[in-house]
Each structure stands twice: as C-alpha cells, then as structure tokens.
PDB file of C-alpha atoms in Angstrom:
ATOM      1  CA  MET A   5     -30.764 -38.311  26.276  1.00  0.00           C
ATOM      2  CA  LEU A   6     -31.909 -40.845  23.687  1.00  0.00           C
ATOM      3  CA  SER A   7     -29.362 -43.519  22.898  1.00  0.00           C
ATOM      4  CA  PRO A   8     -28.559 -44.788  19.404  1.00  0.00           C
ATOM      5  CA  GLY A   9     -30.934 -47.557  18.333  1.00  0.00           C
ATOM      6  CA  THR A  10     -33.939 -46.203  20.254  1.00  0.00           C
ATOM      7  CA  THR A  11     -37.205 -46.352  18.307  1.00  0.00           C
ATOM      8  CA  VAL A  12     -39.047 -43.035  18.346  1.00  0.00           C
ATOM      9  CA  ARG A  13     -42.143 -41.575  16.777  1.00  0.00           C
ATOM     10  CA  VAL A  14     -42.191 -38.104  15.279  1.00  0.00           C
ATOM     11  CA  ARG A  15     -45.063 -36.159  16.827  1.00  0.00           C
ATOM     12  CA  ASP A  16     -48.110 -36.073  14.555  1.00  0.00           C
ATOM     13  CA  ASP A  17     -48.493 -32.363  15.131  1.00  0.00           C
ATOM     14  CA  TRP A  18     -49.264 -29.611  12.621  1.00  0.00           C
ATOM     15  CA  PRO A  19     -48.450 -26.236  14.219  1.00  0.00           C
ATOM     16  CA  GLU A  20     -48.742 -24.613  10.775  1.00  0.00           C
ATOM     17  CA  ALA A  21     -52.505 -25.254  10.964  1.00  0.00           C
ATOM     18  CA  ARG A  22     -52.703 -23.154  14.140  1.00  0.00           C
ATOM     19  CA  GLY A  23     -50.940 -20.003  13.000  1.00  0.00           C
ATOM     20  CA  PRO A  24     -47.594 -18.474  12.063  1.00  0.00           C
ATOM     21  CA  CYS A  25     -44.676 -20.710  12.955  1.00  0.00           C
ATOM     22  CA  HIS A  26     -41.208 -21.813  11.915  1.00  0.00           C
ATOM     23  CA  ILE A  27     -40.638 -25.571  11.737  1.00  0.00           C
ATOM     24  CA  ARG A  28     -37.601 -27.718  10.981  1.00  0.00           C
ATOM     25  CA  THR A  29     -39.494 -31.010  10.985  1.00  0.00           C
ATOM     26  CA  PRO A  30     -40.541 -31.960   7.431  1.00  0.00           C
ATOM     27  CA  HIS A  31     -44.227 -32.783   6.798  1.00  0.00           C
ATOM     28  CA  TYR A  32     -43.446 -36.242   5.459  1.00  0.00           C
ATOM     29  CA  LEU A  33     -42.130 -37.380   8.856  1.00  0.00           C
ATOM     30  CA  ARG A  34     -45.031 -36.370  11.090  1.00  0.00           C
ATOM     31  CA  GLY A  35     -46.320 -39.439  12.895  1.00  0.00           C
ATOM     32  CA  ARG A  36     -43.609 -41.708  11.415  1.00  0.00           C
ATOM     33  CA  LEU A  37     -41.470 -44.232  13.273  1.00  0.00           C
ATOM     34  CA  GLY A  38     -37.712 -43.801  13.170  1.00  0.00           C
ATOM     35  CA  THR A  39     -34.529 -44.990  14.866  1.00  0.00           C
ATOM     36  CA  VAL A  40     -32.096 -42.706  16.668  1.00  0.00           C
ATOM     37  CA  VAL A  41     -28.721 -42.793  14.893  1.00  0.00           C
ATOM     38  CA  ARG A  42     -26.827 -40.513  17.288  1.00  0.00           C
ATOM     39  CA  PRO A  43     -27.136 -37.281  19.270  1.00  0.00           C
ATOM     40  CA  LEU A  44     -25.779 -34.215  17.427  1.00  0.00           C
ATOM     41  CA  GLY A  45     -25.467 -31.856  20.377  1.00  0.00           C
ATOM     42  CA  ALA A  46     -27.734 -29.089  21.648  1.00  0.00           C
ATOM     43  CA  PHE A  47     -28.882 -25.931  19.919  1.00  0.00           C
ATOM     44  CA  ARG A  48     -31.260 -23.081  20.667  1.00  0.00           C
ATOM     45  CA  ASN A  49     -34.776 -23.925  19.537  1.00  0.00           C
ATOM     46  CA  PRO A  50     -35.062 -22.475  16.001  1.00  0.00           C
ATOM     47  CA  GLU A  51     -38.860 -22.351  16.335  1.00  0.00           C
ATOM     48  CA  ASP A  52     -38.374 -19.645  19.009  1.00  0.00           C
ATOM     49  CA  LEU A  53     -35.291 -17.994  17.479  1.00  0.00           C
ATOM     50  CA  ALA A  54     -37.280 -17.291  14.298  1.00  0.00           C
ATOM     51  CA  PHE A  55     -39.639 -15.092  16.338  1.00  0.00           C
ATOM     52  CA  ALA A  56     -36.942 -13.537  18.570  1.00  0.00           C
ATOM     53  CA  ARG A  57     -38.415 -15.345  21.597  1.00  0.00           C
ATOM     54  CA  PRO A  58     -36.260 -16.726  24.426  1.00  0.00           C
ATOM     55  CA  ALA A  59     -35.004 -19.999  22.944  1.00  0.00           C
ATOM     56  CA  PRO A  60     -34.129 -22.937  25.212  1.00  0.00           C
ATOM     57  CA  MET A  61     -31.312 -25.322  24.290  1.00  0.00           C
ATOM     58  CA  LEU A  62     -32.715 -28.517  22.798  1.00  0.00           C
ATOM     59  CA  ALA A  63     -31.035 -31.828  22.044  1.00  0.00           C
ATOM     60  CA  LEU A  64     -30.758 -32.522  18.312  1.00  0.00           C
ATOM     61  CA  TYR A  65     -30.688 -36.088  16.982  1.00  0.00           C
ATOM     62  CA  HIS A  66     -29.943 -37.775  13.706  1.00  0.00           C
ATOM     63  CA  VAL A  67     -32.908 -40.106  13.199  1.00  0.00           C
ATOM     64  CA  ALA A  68     -33.146 -42.752  10.450  1.00  0.00           C
ATOM     65  CA  PHE A  69     -36.356 -43.684   8.643  1.00  0.00           C
ATOM     66  CA  GLU A  70     -37.270 -46.551   6.333  1.00  0.00           C
ATOM     67  CA  PRO A  71     -38.291 -44.749   3.100  1.00  0.00           C
ATOM     68  CA  ARG A  72     -40.857 -47.400   2.099  1.00  0.00           C
ATOM     69  CA  SER A  73     -42.689 -46.896   5.393  1.00  0.00           C
ATOM     70  CA  ILE A  74     -43.343 -43.338   4.183  1.00  0.00           C
ATOM     71  CA  TRP A  75     -43.877 -43.847   0.432  1.00  0.00           C
ATOM     72  CA  PRO A  76     -44.543 -47.350  -0.944  1.00  0.00           C
ATOM     73  CA  ASP A  77     -42.701 -46.424  -4.165  1.00  0.00           C
ATOM     74  CA  ALA A  78     -39.667 -44.885  -2.429  1.00  0.00           C
ATOM     75  CA  GLY A  79     -36.357 -45.646  -4.130  1.00  0.00           C
ATOM     76  CA  GLY A  80     -33.724 -45.177  -1.409  1.00  0.00           C
ATOM     77  CA  ASP A  81     -32.752 -47.421   1.484  1.00  0.00           C
ATOM     78  CA  GLU A  82     -32.561 -44.951   4.353  1.00  0.00           C
ATOM     79  CA  ILE A  83     -33.494 -41.338   5.086  1.00  0.00           C
ATOM     80  CA  VAL A  84     -31.602 -39.618   7.882  1.00  0.00           C
ATOM     81  CA  VAL A  85     -32.913 -36.343   9.298  1.00  0.00           C
ATOM     82  CA  GLU A  86     -31.944 -33.932  12.085  1.00  0.00           C
ATOM     83  CA  LEU A  87     -34.809 -33.672  14.585  1.00  0.00           C
ATOM     84  CA  TYR A  88     -35.199 -31.845  17.886  1.00  0.00           C
ATOM     85  CA  GLU A  89     -36.107 -33.724  21.067  1.00  0.00           C
ATOM     86  CA  THR A  90     -39.420 -31.854  21.350  1.00  0.00           C
ATOM     87  CA  TRP A  91     -40.587 -33.533  18.117  1.00  0.00           C
ATOM     88  CA  LEU A  92     -39.761 -37.067  19.280  1.00  0.00           C
ATOM     89  CA  GLU A  93     -41.900 -39.276  21.486  1.00  0.00           C
ATOM     90  CA  ALA A  94     -41.541 -42.798  22.838  1.00  0.00           C
ATOM     91  CA  ALA A  95     -42.759 -45.466  20.422  1.00  0.00           C
TER      92      ALA A  95
ATOM     93  CA  MET B   6     -46.084   5.698   2.728  1.00  0.00           C
ATOM     94  CA  THR B   7     -44.815   2.855   0.530  1.00  0.00           C
ATOM     95  CA  PRO B   8     -45.279  -0.501   2.231  1.00  0.00           C
ATOM     96  CA  LEU B   9     -41.904  -1.925   3.292  1.00  0.00           C
ATOM     97  CA  ILE B  10     -42.311  -4.954   1.039  1.00  0.00           C
ATOM     98  CA  GLU B  11     -42.576  -2.685  -2.025  1.00  0.00           C
ATOM     99  CA  ALA B  12     -39.587  -0.469  -1.183  1.00  0.00           C
ATOM    100  CA  PRO B  13     -36.601  -0.656  -3.571  1.00  0.00           C
ATOM    101  CA  SER B  14     -34.304  -3.409  -2.286  1.00  0.00           C
ATOM    102  CA  ASP B  15     -31.101  -1.316  -2.467  1.00  0.00           C
ATOM    103  CA  ARG B  16     -32.653   1.341  -0.225  1.00  0.00           C
ATOM    104  CA  LEU B  17     -33.953  -1.314   2.174  1.00  0.00           C
ATOM    105  CA  LEU B  18     -30.479  -2.849   2.369  1.00  0.00           C
ATOM    106  CA  ALA B  19     -28.836   0.550   2.969  1.00  0.00           C
ATOM    107  CA  GLY B  20     -31.399   1.336   5.684  1.00  0.00           C
ATOM    108  CA  LEU B  21     -30.908  -2.023   7.369  1.00  0.00           C
ATOM    109  CA  LYS B  22     -27.102  -1.672   7.312  1.00  0.00           C
ATOM    110  CA  ALA B  23     -27.333   1.844   8.784  1.00  0.00           C
ATOM    111  CA  LEU B  24     -29.624   0.624  11.590  1.00  0.00           C
ATOM    112  CA  LEU B  25     -27.340  -2.330  12.380  1.00  0.00           C
ATOM    113  CA  ALA B  26     -24.386   0.071  12.620  1.00  0.00           C
ATOM    114  CA  ASP B  27     -26.313   2.687  14.657  1.00  0.00           C
ATOM    115  CA  LYS B  28     -27.395   0.066  17.156  1.00  0.00           C
ATOM    116  CA  GLY B  29     -23.872  -1.343  17.417  1.00  0.00           C
ATOM    117  CA  ILE B  30     -24.985  -4.808  16.251  1.00  0.00           C
ATOM    118  CA  VAL B  31     -22.595  -5.172  13.306  1.00  0.00           C
ATOM    119  CA  THR B  32     -20.371  -2.690  11.459  1.00  0.00           C
ATOM    120  CA  ALA B  33     -20.302  -2.064   7.711  1.00  0.00           C
ATOM    121  CA  GLN B  34     -16.783  -3.486   7.682  1.00  0.00           C
ATOM    122  CA  GLU B  35     -17.880  -6.718   9.369  1.00  0.00           C
ATOM    123  CA  ILE B  36     -20.666  -7.124   6.812  1.00  0.00           C
ATOM    124  CA  ALA B  37     -18.214  -6.489   3.945  1.00  0.00           C
ATOM    125  CA  GLU B  38     -15.793  -9.079   5.398  1.00  0.00           C
ATOM    126  CA  ARG B  39     -18.520 -11.705   5.692  1.00  0.00           C
ATOM    127  CA  VAL B  40     -19.722 -11.044   2.132  1.00  0.00           C
ATOM    128  CA  ALA B  41     -16.129 -11.353   0.862  1.00  0.00           C
ATOM    129  CA  GLN B  42     -15.697 -14.601   2.820  1.00  0.00           C
ATOM    130  CA  THR B  43     -18.900 -16.023   1.335  1.00  0.00           C
ATOM    131  CA  ASP B  44     -17.841 -14.982  -2.181  1.00  0.00           C
ATOM    132  CA  ARG B  45     -14.439 -16.663  -1.716  1.00  0.00           C
ATOM    133  CA  ALA B  46     -15.987 -19.975  -0.750  1.00  0.00           C
ATOM    134  CA  SER B  47     -16.183 -22.447  -3.639  1.00  0.00           C
ATOM    135  CA  PRO B  48     -16.307 -26.195  -4.287  1.00  0.00           C
ATOM    136  CA  ALA B  49     -12.514 -26.025  -4.651  1.00  0.00           C
ATOM    137  CA  GLN B  50     -12.291 -25.721  -0.861  1.00  0.00           C
ATOM    138  CA  GLY B  51     -14.342 -28.867  -0.267  1.00  0.00           C
ATOM    139  CA  GLY B  52     -12.288 -30.514  -3.004  1.00  0.00           C
ATOM    140  CA  ARG B  53      -9.045 -29.757  -1.180  1.00  0.00           C
ATOM    141  CA  MET B  54     -10.490 -31.249   2.009  1.00  0.00           C
ATOM    142  CA  VAL B  55     -11.561 -34.444   0.225  1.00  0.00           C
ATOM    143  CA  ALA B  56      -8.240 -34.808  -1.584  1.00  0.00           C
ATOM    144  CA  ARG B  57      -6.322 -34.408   1.673  1.00  0.00           C
ATOM    145  CA  ALA B  58      -8.552 -36.993   3.354  1.00  0.00           C
ATOM    146  CA  TRP B  59      -7.718 -39.431   0.538  1.00  0.00           C
ATOM    147  CA  THR B  60      -3.972 -38.966   1.079  1.00  0.00           C
ATOM    148  CA  ASP B  61      -3.675 -38.332   4.832  1.00  0.00           C
ATOM    149  CA  PRO B  62      -5.226 -40.929   7.196  1.00  0.00           C
ATOM    150  CA  GLU B  63      -5.088 -38.607  10.210  1.00  0.00           C
ATOM    151  CA  TYR B  64      -6.909 -35.877   8.327  1.00  0.00           C
ATOM    152  CA  HIS B  65      -9.423 -38.474   7.073  1.00  0.00           C
ATOM    153  CA  ALA B  66     -10.238 -39.354  10.688  1.00  0.00           C
ATOM    154  CA  LEU B  67     -10.515 -35.682  11.689  1.00  0.00           C
ATOM    155  CA  LEU B  68     -12.801 -34.919   8.738  1.00  0.00           C
ATOM    156  CA  LEU B  69     -15.253 -37.642   9.771  1.00  0.00           C
ATOM    157  CA  ARG B  70     -15.043 -36.727  13.467  1.00  0.00           C
ATOM    158  CA  ASP B  71     -15.410 -32.953  13.144  1.00  0.00           C
ATOM    159  CA  GLY B  72     -15.843 -31.411   9.712  1.00  0.00           C
ATOM    160  CA  ALA B  73     -15.639 -27.839  11.020  1.00  0.00           C
ATOM    161  CA  GLN B  74     -12.261 -28.486  12.639  1.00  0.00           C
ATOM    162  CA  ALA B  75     -11.066 -30.160   9.453  1.00  0.00           C
ATOM    163  CA  ALA B  76     -12.170 -27.080   7.469  1.00  0.00           C
ATOM    164  CA  GLU B  77     -10.373 -24.772   9.917  1.00  0.00           C
ATOM    165  CA  ALA B  78      -7.251 -26.902   9.459  1.00  0.00           C
ATOM    166  CA  MET B  79      -7.371 -25.951   5.752  1.00  0.00           C
ATOM    167  CA  GLY B  80      -7.664 -22.255   6.595  1.00  0.00           C
ATOM    168  CA  ILE B  81     -11.433 -21.992   6.097  1.00  0.00           C
ATOM    169  CA  ALA B  82     -13.065 -19.722   8.705  1.00  0.00           C
ATOM    170  CA  MET B  83     -15.900 -21.590  10.457  1.00  0.00           C
ATOM    171  CA  ARG B  84     -16.432 -19.348  13.493  1.00  0.00           C
ATOM    172  CA  GLY B  85     -20.096 -18.575  14.046  1.00  0.00           C
ATOM    173  CA  LEU B  86     -21.196 -21.079  11.387  1.00  0.00           C
ATOM    174  CA  PRO B  87     -23.186 -24.288  11.873  1.00  0.00           C
ATOM    175  CA  PRO B  88     -21.220 -27.493  12.579  1.00  0.00           C
ATOM    176  CA  LEU B  89     -20.166 -29.434   9.490  1.00  0.00           C
ATOM    177  CA  GLY B  90     -20.886 -33.154   9.351  1.00  0.00           C
ATOM    178  CA  VAL B  91     -19.157 -35.334   6.771  1.00  0.00           C
ATOM    179  CA  LEU B  92     -20.766 -38.486   5.346  1.00  0.00           C
ATOM    180  CA  GLU B  93     -18.397 -41.071   3.899  1.00  0.00           C
ATOM    181  CA  ASN B  94     -19.337 -43.025   0.786  1.00  0.00           C
ATOM    182  CA  THR B  95     -18.270 -46.657   0.942  1.00  0.00           C
ATOM    183  CA  ASP B  96     -18.678 -49.853  -1.079  1.00  0.00           C
ATOM    184  CA  GLU B  97     -21.839 -50.455   0.977  1.00  0.00           C
ATOM    185  CA  THR B  98     -23.462 -47.008   1.218  1.00  0.00           C
ATOM    186  CA  HIS B  99     -23.815 -43.946  -0.997  1.00  0.00           C
ATOM    187  CA  ASN B 100     -24.877 -40.657   0.622  1.00  0.00           C
ATOM    188  CA  LEU B 101     -27.019 -37.983  -1.005  1.00  0.00           C
ATOM    189  CA  VAL B 102     -27.632 -34.592   0.642  1.00  0.00           C
ATOM    190  CA  VAL B 103     -30.837 -32.588   0.221  1.00  0.00           C
ATOM    191  CA  CYS B 104     -32.618 -29.907   2.202  1.00  0.00           C
ATOM    192  CA  THR B 105     -36.313 -30.611   1.659  1.00  0.00           C
ATOM    193  CA  LEU B 106     -37.388 -27.585   3.735  1.00  0.00           C
ATOM    194  CA  CYS B 107     -35.277 -24.871   2.137  1.00  0.00           C
ATOM    195  CA  SER B 108     -31.664 -24.689   0.989  1.00  0.00           C
ATOM    196  CA  CYS B 109     -29.340 -25.633   3.877  1.00  0.00           C
ATOM    197  CA  TYR B 110     -25.967 -26.128   2.216  1.00  0.00           C
ATOM    198  CA  PRO B 111     -22.366 -26.239   3.483  1.00  0.00           C
ATOM    199  CA  ARG B 112     -21.586 -22.834   1.923  1.00  0.00           C
ATOM    200  CA  ALA B 113     -18.407 -22.350   3.940  1.00  0.00           C
ATOM    201  CA  VAL B 114     -16.756 -25.271   2.131  1.00  0.00           C
ATOM    202  CA  LEU B 115     -18.718 -25.501  -1.166  1.00  0.00           C
ATOM    203  CA  GLY B 116     -19.727 -21.896  -1.861  1.00  0.00           C
ATOM    204  CA  TYR B 117     -23.163 -20.931  -3.144  1.00  0.00           C
ATOM    205  CA  PRO B 118     -25.457 -23.888  -3.829  1.00  0.00           C
ATOM    206  CA  PRO B 119     -26.076 -24.814  -7.474  1.00  0.00           C
ATOM    207  CA  PHE B 120     -29.467 -23.530  -8.700  1.00  0.00           C
ATOM    208  CA  TRP B 121     -31.052 -26.981  -8.817  1.00  0.00           C
ATOM    209  CA  PHE B 122     -30.226 -27.688  -5.151  1.00  0.00           C
ATOM    210  CA  LYS B 123     -32.891 -25.148  -4.153  1.00  0.00           C
ATOM    211  CA  SER B 124     -35.443 -26.245  -6.762  1.00  0.00           C
ATOM    212  CA  PRO B 125     -38.719 -27.821  -5.570  1.00  0.00           C
ATOM    213  CA  GLY B 126     -38.074 -30.691  -8.000  1.00  0.00           C
ATOM    214  CA  TYR B 127     -34.739 -31.724  -6.504  1.00  0.00           C
ATOM    215  CA  ARG B 128     -35.960 -31.219  -2.949  1.00  0.00           C
ATOM    216  CA  ALA B 129     -39.080 -33.329  -3.416  1.00  0.00           C
ATOM    217  CA  ARG B 130     -37.552 -36.072  -5.551  1.00  0.00           C
ATOM    218  CA  ALA B 131     -34.135 -36.599  -3.936  1.00  0.00           C
ATOM    219  CA  VAL B 132     -35.778 -37.890  -0.800  1.00  0.00           C
ATOM    220  CA  ARG B 133     -38.337 -40.128  -2.532  1.00  0.00           C
ATOM    221  CA  ASP B 134     -36.621 -41.242  -5.739  1.00  0.00           C
ATOM    222  CA  PRO B 135     -32.879 -40.826  -5.173  1.00  0.00           C
ATOM    223  CA  ARG B 136     -31.921 -43.434  -7.792  1.00  0.00           C
ATOM    224  CA  GLY B 137     -33.987 -41.626 -10.407  1.00  0.00           C
ATOM    225  CA  VAL B 138     -32.361 -38.304  -9.535  1.00  0.00           C
ATOM    226  CA  LEU B 139     -28.880 -39.866  -9.601  1.00  0.00           C
ATOM    227  CA  ALA B 140     -29.574 -41.409 -13.024  1.00  0.00           C
ATOM    228  CA  GLU B 141     -30.497 -37.966 -14.381  1.00  0.00           C
ATOM    229  CA  PHE B 142     -27.093 -36.747 -13.208  1.00  0.00           C
ATOM    230  CA  GLY B 143     -25.558 -39.683 -15.091  1.00  0.00           C
ATOM    231  CA  THR B 144     -24.751 -41.537 -11.879  1.00  0.00           C
ATOM    232  CA  VAL B 145     -25.510 -45.229 -11.910  1.00  0.00           C
ATOM    233  CA  LEU B 146     -24.575 -47.161  -8.775  1.00  0.00           C
ATOM    234  CA  PRO B 147     -24.349 -50.930  -8.343  1.00  0.00           C
ATOM    235  CA  GLU B 148     -27.809 -52.387  -7.622  1.00  0.00           C
ATOM    236  CA  ALA B 149     -26.694 -53.592  -4.177  1.00  0.00           C
ATOM    237  CA  ARG B 150     -25.346 -50.201  -3.068  1.00  0.00           C
ATOM    238  CA  ARG B 151     -27.463 -48.770  -0.252  1.00  0.00           C
ATOM    239  CA  ILE B 152     -28.596 -45.180  -0.745  1.00  0.00           C
ATOM    240  CA  ARG B 153     -28.811 -43.004   2.336  1.00  0.00           C
ATOM    241  CA  VAL B 154     -30.546 -39.674   1.783  1.00  0.00           C
ATOM    242  CA  VAL B 155     -29.557 -37.076   4.366  1.00  0.00           C
ATOM    243  CA  ASP B 156     -32.227 -34.403   4.700  1.00  0.00           C
ATOM    244  CA  SER B 157     -30.424 -31.375   6.097  1.00  0.00           C
ATOM    245  CA  THR B 158     -33.121 -29.685   8.140  1.00  0.00           C
ATOM    246  CA  ALA B 159     -31.676 -28.035  11.194  1.00  0.00           C
ATOM    247  CA  ASP B 160     -28.441 -26.849  12.745  1.00  0.00           C
ATOM    248  CA  TYR B 161     -25.906 -28.994  10.904  1.00  0.00           C
ATOM    249  CA  ARG B 162     -24.572 -28.735   7.386  1.00  0.00           C
ATOM    250  CA  TRP B 163     -23.593 -31.938   5.563  1.00  0.00           C
ATOM    251  CA  MET B 164     -20.961 -32.754   2.971  1.00  0.00           C
ATOM    252  CA  VAL B 165     -20.212 -36.074   1.275  1.00  0.00           C
ATOM    253  CA  LEU B 166     -16.739 -37.613   1.281  1.00  0.00           C
ATOM    254  CA  PRO B 167     -16.729 -39.493  -2.047  1.00  0.00           C
ATOM    255  CA  GLN B 168     -14.749 -42.659  -2.722  1.00  0.00           C
ATOM    256  CA  ARG B 169     -11.349 -42.150  -4.314  1.00  0.00           C
ATOM    257  CA  PRO B 170     -11.677 -43.193  -7.947  1.00  0.00           C
ATOM    258  CA  ALA B 171      -9.717 -46.104  -9.416  1.00  0.00           C
ATOM    259  CA  GLY B 172      -6.744 -45.184 -11.551  1.00  0.00           C
ATOM    260  CA  THR B 173      -5.500 -42.431  -9.233  1.00  0.00           C
ATOM    261  CA  GLU B 174      -2.793 -44.457  -7.480  1.00  0.00           C
ATOM    262  CA  GLY B 175       0.227 -42.299  -6.720  1.00  0.00           C
ATOM    263  CA  TRP B 176      -1.555 -39.005  -7.445  1.00  0.00           C
ATOM    264  CA  ASP B 177      -0.835 -36.147  -5.063  1.00  0.00           C
ATOM    265  CA  ALA B 178      -3.490 -34.112  -3.254  1.00  0.00           C
ATOM    266  CA  ASP B 179      -3.474 -31.284  -5.844  1.00  0.00           C
ATOM    267  CA  GLN B 180      -4.080 -33.686  -8.743  1.00  0.00           C
ATOM    268  CA  LEU B 181      -6.865 -35.387  -6.796  1.00  0.00           C
ATOM    269  CA  ALA B 182      -8.485 -32.088  -5.788  1.00  0.00           C
ATOM    270  CA  ALA B 183      -8.695 -31.084  -9.451  1.00  0.00           C
ATOM    271  CA  LEU B 184     -10.958 -34.108 -10.115  1.00  0.00           C
ATOM    272  CA  LEU B 185     -13.652 -33.029  -7.679  1.00  0.00           C
ATOM    273  CA  ARG B 186     -16.865 -31.202  -8.592  1.00  0.00           C
ATOM    274  CA  GLU B 187     -19.491 -29.836  -6.242  1.00  0.00           C
ATOM    275  CA  GLY B 188     -21.932 -32.636  -7.152  1.00  0.00           C
ATOM    276  CA  ASP B 189     -19.457 -35.216  -5.834  1.00  0.00           C
ATOM    277  CA  MET B 190     -19.663 -33.596  -2.398  1.00  0.00           C
ATOM    278  CA  ILE B 191     -23.466 -33.385  -2.487  1.00  0.00           C
ATOM    279  CA  GLY B 192     -23.646 -36.985  -3.669  1.00  0.00           C
ATOM    280  CA  VAL B 193     -25.431 -36.514  -7.015  1.00  0.00           C
ATOM    281  CA  THR B 194     -22.285 -37.539  -8.888  1.00  0.00           C
ATOM    282  CA  VAL B 195     -19.146 -39.562  -8.173  1.00  0.00           C
ATOM    283  CA  PRO B 196     -15.659 -38.494  -9.224  1.00  0.00           C
ATOM    284  CA  SER B 197     -13.816 -40.394 -11.922  1.00  0.00           C
ATOM    285  CA  ALA B 198     -10.230 -40.193 -13.157  1.00  0.00           C
TER     286      ALA B 198
END
C-alpha cells in the first residue's frame, strides 16, 4: 500500500501500440512523476473486465501531478487522477 | 447476412434484451427499472445534497466522507454504482471535474451529462487550460485561488461541493437548492444568489 505523499512515476508504457486494449491511464501521464494523495480502495482491473477476462482486485490511488511538468503552458495548479497500482512505479 | 454493426439498432436492442432474459442475466423489468431510475436522475438531486450540506454540519461531514452514503440518505439509489467522491471548494482551492478518457459522470446524482462534458474540446482543454475554460463559462476566480482539475478516469465518480454564496444567510435548504445548476457541481460555474 502506497502512503499519501509518496512520489511515484506513471509507467511509460503504451499497450495500445501492441494491440487491442482498454486503458484507464491517460496518455498525458505516461512517464510522469506524481504524488500519492490517498488510496481509494480496490477494484477489479478494468483492463481485464473489458475483455471478460478474470480480473484481479487492484489498489486504486488518487495521484496529484504538477500541470506545468506536463505542459509548460498549463493553466491549473494541480491535476488529480485515479490510477491503478499496476501503472505506478517507485520514483 | 447483414454484419452486426449494420443491423438496425432497435432490432439489436430487442435481440440483446431477449438474450439477457433467456440466459437469466437480467429481466426486462429490471432493465426498465434501471432506465427509469437513470431518467429520474437530474442536477436537482445533487442540488438537494449540496443545499443540505450547507445547512447541516453532520450531513456536510458525511458528504465529504462518503458521497454514496450521503446520496442514499437523500433517497437516491446507489447500489451497484461506482463510489461517489465529493470535492469541496474553499477560499484556497477550486475543483473542476473532467473525464479526459471518455465521459465518466456522477449520473446517479446529476443525471445525464451536458453535451459539452463529452466533447473533445472540453476534455482536452479542461485539464490543460482550466482558467480559460472557466472564463468561457463566465467564471472568473481570484488570481490566488488554486485550481485543482480532477480527471475522472476509473472507478470513482466525482462531484463538486461549491461554496455557499454570500447573501444567502437565513435561507432554508429548499431555497438554496433552487440556486444550484449542474455546472456548479462540475466546477465550471459557481452559484450566486
């Protein structure tokens, strides 16, 4: 379990380049550094559910990103996104 | 044989419903009930929740702790639906909800999303230029107000708890609820008296 305040990196992975898939991790976050805000519980992996495959329970986190680290001209102060543990790696 | 994708949609729907019933997955009545429930949902329900939170400190705490329970407490059926998270606007932070991937929206408490919520323009710009988007909705926030964009991507649905507008002292929950529009609970607008 990742605790609030932990720095994480979103995996720089592009499953859509390898074939049909269902992804809940937006493109603009791949490879980006973020900070865990809080755990949101556990849910069946939607990437498996979408294909009617056995879907393990995964921890879901609210992770905060600095918008200007993604787009230099970004206008907001914080972007918060729900991300599954399988998309997060130690930074 | 006509490819499935080209079949008339009403016949496809009838076929799908018949198969679901035959296989004992869901009955026609259950589908009709869920459609009726979805049609009944409207921003007025979210508005009642917000207005109660403004007038009832215990409900305010419940709403922030567990939005689904707070919705159930107002008689809104949440069984089988994603959890509802509620983001509180304060003097420091304004929240704006978007689903950049698709159209995740707290339908149980706000009804069908407005057409622009699903548009590529809103989805791309809300996350990158929230102040610009807010200005187009006529919403101008103090320069120092932090803007938090919440990209609703997965198994939660998110609703904004706006700040109670000035000039509403002594109003009851019904009067307050009448002030609220769906945009206030998405965060593109703020309520005013």
